[in-house]
Coordinates of N, CA and C in Angstrom, one line a residue:
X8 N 0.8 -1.2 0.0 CA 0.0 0.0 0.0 C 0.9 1.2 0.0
X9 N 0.4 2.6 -0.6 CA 0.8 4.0 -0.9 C 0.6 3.8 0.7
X10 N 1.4 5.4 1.6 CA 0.8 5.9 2.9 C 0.1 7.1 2.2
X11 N -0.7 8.0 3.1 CA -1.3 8.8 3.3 C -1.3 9.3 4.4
X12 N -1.1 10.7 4.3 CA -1.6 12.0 5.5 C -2.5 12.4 5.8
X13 N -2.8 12.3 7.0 CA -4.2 13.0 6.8 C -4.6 13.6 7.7
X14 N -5.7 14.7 8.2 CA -6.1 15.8 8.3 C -5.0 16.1 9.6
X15 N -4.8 15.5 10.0 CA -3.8 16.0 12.0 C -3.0 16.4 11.2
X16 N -2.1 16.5 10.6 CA -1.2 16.8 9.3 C -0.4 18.3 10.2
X17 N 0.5 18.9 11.1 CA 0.8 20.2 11.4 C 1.8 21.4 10.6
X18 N 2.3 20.1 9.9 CA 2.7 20.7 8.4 C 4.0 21.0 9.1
X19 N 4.4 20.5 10.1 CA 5.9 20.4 10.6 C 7.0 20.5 9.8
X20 N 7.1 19.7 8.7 CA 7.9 20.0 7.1 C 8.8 19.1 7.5
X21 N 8.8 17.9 8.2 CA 9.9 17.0 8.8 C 9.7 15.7 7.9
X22 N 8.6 15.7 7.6 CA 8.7 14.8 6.4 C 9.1 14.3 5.1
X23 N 9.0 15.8 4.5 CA 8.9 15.7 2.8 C 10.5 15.5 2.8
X24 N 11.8 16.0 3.7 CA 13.0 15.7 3.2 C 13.2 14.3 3.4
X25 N 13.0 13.8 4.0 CA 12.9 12.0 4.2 C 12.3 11.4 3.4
X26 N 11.7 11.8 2.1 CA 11.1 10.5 1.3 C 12.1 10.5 0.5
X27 N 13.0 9.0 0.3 CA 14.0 8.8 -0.7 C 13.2 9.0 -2.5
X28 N 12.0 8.8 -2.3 CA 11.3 8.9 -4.1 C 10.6 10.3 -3.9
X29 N 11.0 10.9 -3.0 CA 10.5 12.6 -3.2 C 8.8 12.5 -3.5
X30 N 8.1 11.4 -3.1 CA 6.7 11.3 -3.2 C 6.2 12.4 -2.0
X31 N 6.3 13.2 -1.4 CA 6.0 13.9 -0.1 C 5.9 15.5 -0.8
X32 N 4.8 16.2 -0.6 CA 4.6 17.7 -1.2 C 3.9 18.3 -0.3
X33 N 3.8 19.6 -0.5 CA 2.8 20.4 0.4 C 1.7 21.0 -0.3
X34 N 0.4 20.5 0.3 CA -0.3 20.6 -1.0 C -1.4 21.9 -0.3
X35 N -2.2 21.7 -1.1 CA -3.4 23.2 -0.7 C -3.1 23.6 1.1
X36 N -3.3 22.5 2.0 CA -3.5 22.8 3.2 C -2.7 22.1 3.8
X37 N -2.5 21.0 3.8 CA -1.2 19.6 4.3 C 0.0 19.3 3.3
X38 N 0.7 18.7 4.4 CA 1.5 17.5 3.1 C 0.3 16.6 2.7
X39 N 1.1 16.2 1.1 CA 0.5 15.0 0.6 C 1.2 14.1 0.1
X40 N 1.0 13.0 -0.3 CA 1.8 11.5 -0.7 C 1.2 11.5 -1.9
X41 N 2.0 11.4 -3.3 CA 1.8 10.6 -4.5 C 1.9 9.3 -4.3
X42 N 0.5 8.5 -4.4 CA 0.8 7.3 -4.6 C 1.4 6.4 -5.5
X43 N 1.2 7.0 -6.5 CA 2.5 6.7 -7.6 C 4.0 6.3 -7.5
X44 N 4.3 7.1 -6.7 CA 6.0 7.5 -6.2 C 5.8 6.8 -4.7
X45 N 5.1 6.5 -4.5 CA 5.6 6.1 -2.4 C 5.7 3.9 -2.7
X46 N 6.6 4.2 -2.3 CA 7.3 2.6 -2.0 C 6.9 2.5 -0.6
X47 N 6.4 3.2 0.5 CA 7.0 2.3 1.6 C 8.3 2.6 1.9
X48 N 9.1 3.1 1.4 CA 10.7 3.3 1.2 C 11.1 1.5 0.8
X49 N 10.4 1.0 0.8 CA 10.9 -0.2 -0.1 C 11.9 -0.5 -1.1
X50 N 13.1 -1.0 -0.7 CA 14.3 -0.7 -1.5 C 15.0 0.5 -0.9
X51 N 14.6 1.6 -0.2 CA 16.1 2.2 0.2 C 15.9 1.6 1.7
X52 N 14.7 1.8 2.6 CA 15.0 1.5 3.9 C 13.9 0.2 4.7
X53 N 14.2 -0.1 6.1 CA 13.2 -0.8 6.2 C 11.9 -0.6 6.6
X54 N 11.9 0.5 7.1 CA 10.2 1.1 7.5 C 10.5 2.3 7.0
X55 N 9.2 2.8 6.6 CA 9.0 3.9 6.0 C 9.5 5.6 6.8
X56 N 10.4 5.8 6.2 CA 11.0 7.1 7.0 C 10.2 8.4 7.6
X57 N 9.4 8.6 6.2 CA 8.4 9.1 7.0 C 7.2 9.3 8.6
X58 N 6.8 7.9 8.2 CA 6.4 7.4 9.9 C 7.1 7.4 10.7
X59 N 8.5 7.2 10.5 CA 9.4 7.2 11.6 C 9.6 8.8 12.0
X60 N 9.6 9.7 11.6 CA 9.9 10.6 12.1 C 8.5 11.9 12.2
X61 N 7.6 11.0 11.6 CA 6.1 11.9 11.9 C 5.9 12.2 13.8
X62 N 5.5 13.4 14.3 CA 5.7 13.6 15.5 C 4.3 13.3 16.3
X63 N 3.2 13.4 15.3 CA 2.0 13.3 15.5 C 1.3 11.9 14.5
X64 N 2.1 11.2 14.5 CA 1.5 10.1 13.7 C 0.7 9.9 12.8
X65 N 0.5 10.8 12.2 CA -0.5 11.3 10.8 C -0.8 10.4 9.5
X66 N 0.6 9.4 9.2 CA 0.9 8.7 8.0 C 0.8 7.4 8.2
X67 N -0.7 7.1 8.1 CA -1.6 5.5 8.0 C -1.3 4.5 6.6
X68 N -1.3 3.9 6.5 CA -1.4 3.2 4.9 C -3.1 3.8 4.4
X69 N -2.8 4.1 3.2 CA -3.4 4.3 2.1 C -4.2 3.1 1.6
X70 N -5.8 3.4 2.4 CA -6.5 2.0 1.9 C -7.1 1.6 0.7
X71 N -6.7 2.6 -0.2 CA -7.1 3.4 -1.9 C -6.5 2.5 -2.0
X72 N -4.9 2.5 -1.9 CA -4.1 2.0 -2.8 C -3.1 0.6 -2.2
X73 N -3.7 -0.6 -2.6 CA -3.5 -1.9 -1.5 C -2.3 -1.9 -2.7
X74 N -1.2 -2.0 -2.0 CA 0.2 -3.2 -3.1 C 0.8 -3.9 -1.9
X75 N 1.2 -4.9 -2.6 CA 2.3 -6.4 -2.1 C 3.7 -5.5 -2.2
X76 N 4.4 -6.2 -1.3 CA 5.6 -6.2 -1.2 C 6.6 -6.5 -2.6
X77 N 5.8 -6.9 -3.5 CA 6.2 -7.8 -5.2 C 6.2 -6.1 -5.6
X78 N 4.6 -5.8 -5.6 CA 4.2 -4.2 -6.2 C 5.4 -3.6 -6.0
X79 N 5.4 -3.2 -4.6 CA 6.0 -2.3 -3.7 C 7.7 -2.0 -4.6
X80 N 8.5 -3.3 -4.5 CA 9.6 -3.4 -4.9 C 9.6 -3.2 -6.7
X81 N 8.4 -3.4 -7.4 CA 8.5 -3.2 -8.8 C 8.3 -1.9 -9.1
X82 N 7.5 -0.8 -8.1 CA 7.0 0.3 -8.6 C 8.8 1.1 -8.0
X83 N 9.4 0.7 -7.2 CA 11.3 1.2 -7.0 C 11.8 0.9 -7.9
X84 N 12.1 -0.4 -8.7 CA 12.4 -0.4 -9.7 C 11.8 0.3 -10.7
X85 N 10.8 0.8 -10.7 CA 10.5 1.5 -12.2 C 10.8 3.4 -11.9
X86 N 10.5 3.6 -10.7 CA 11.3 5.0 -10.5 C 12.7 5.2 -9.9
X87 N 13.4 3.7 -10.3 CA 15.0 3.6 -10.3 C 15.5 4.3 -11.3
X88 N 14.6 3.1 -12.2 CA 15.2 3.5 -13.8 C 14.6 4.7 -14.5
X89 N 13.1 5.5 -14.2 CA 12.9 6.9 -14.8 C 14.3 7.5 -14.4
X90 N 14.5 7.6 -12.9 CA 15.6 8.9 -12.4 C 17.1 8.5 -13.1
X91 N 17.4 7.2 -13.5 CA 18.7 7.3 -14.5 C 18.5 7.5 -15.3
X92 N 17.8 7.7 -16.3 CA 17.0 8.1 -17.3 C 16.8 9.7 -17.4
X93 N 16.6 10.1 -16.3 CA 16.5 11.5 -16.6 C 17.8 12.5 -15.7
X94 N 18.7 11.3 -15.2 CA 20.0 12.4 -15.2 C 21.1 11.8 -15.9
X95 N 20.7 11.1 -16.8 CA 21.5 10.8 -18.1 C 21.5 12.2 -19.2

């Protein structure tokens, strides 16, 4: 599964540097999570860096967006290879 933030959100800004796939933005009123881009940190770390350093616990899994551990590691691989790709 993508995570998601949600409304307790205090906009601390301690998050968005910790996502290794830069999935983390500040959107109209909170941060938000591209579920597209969020691994889980799957492939750089073992739990999600984000959660780990949320101070108010805000970042639940995303029940929109259910992925396996298979997903999880294929969707890193595919935003491995966009970002060599685009600093080539």
């Amino acid at each position: 599964m993508a995570l998601m933030i949600t409304d307790e959100c205090i906009n601390c800004d301690v998050c968005e540097p910790e996502c290794p796939n830069e999935a983390i933005y500040l959107g109209a009123e909170i941060y938000e999570i591209d579920p597209g881009k969020c691994t889980e940190c799957v492939g750089h770390f073992d739990e999600p860096q984000c959660v780990q350093v949320c101070p108010v616990a805000c970042i639940p899994l995303h029940p929109g967006h259910v992925e396996s551990q298979q997903t999880l590691w294929q969707k890193f691989q595919r935003l491995q290879a966009a970002s060599a790709v685009k600093d080539s």
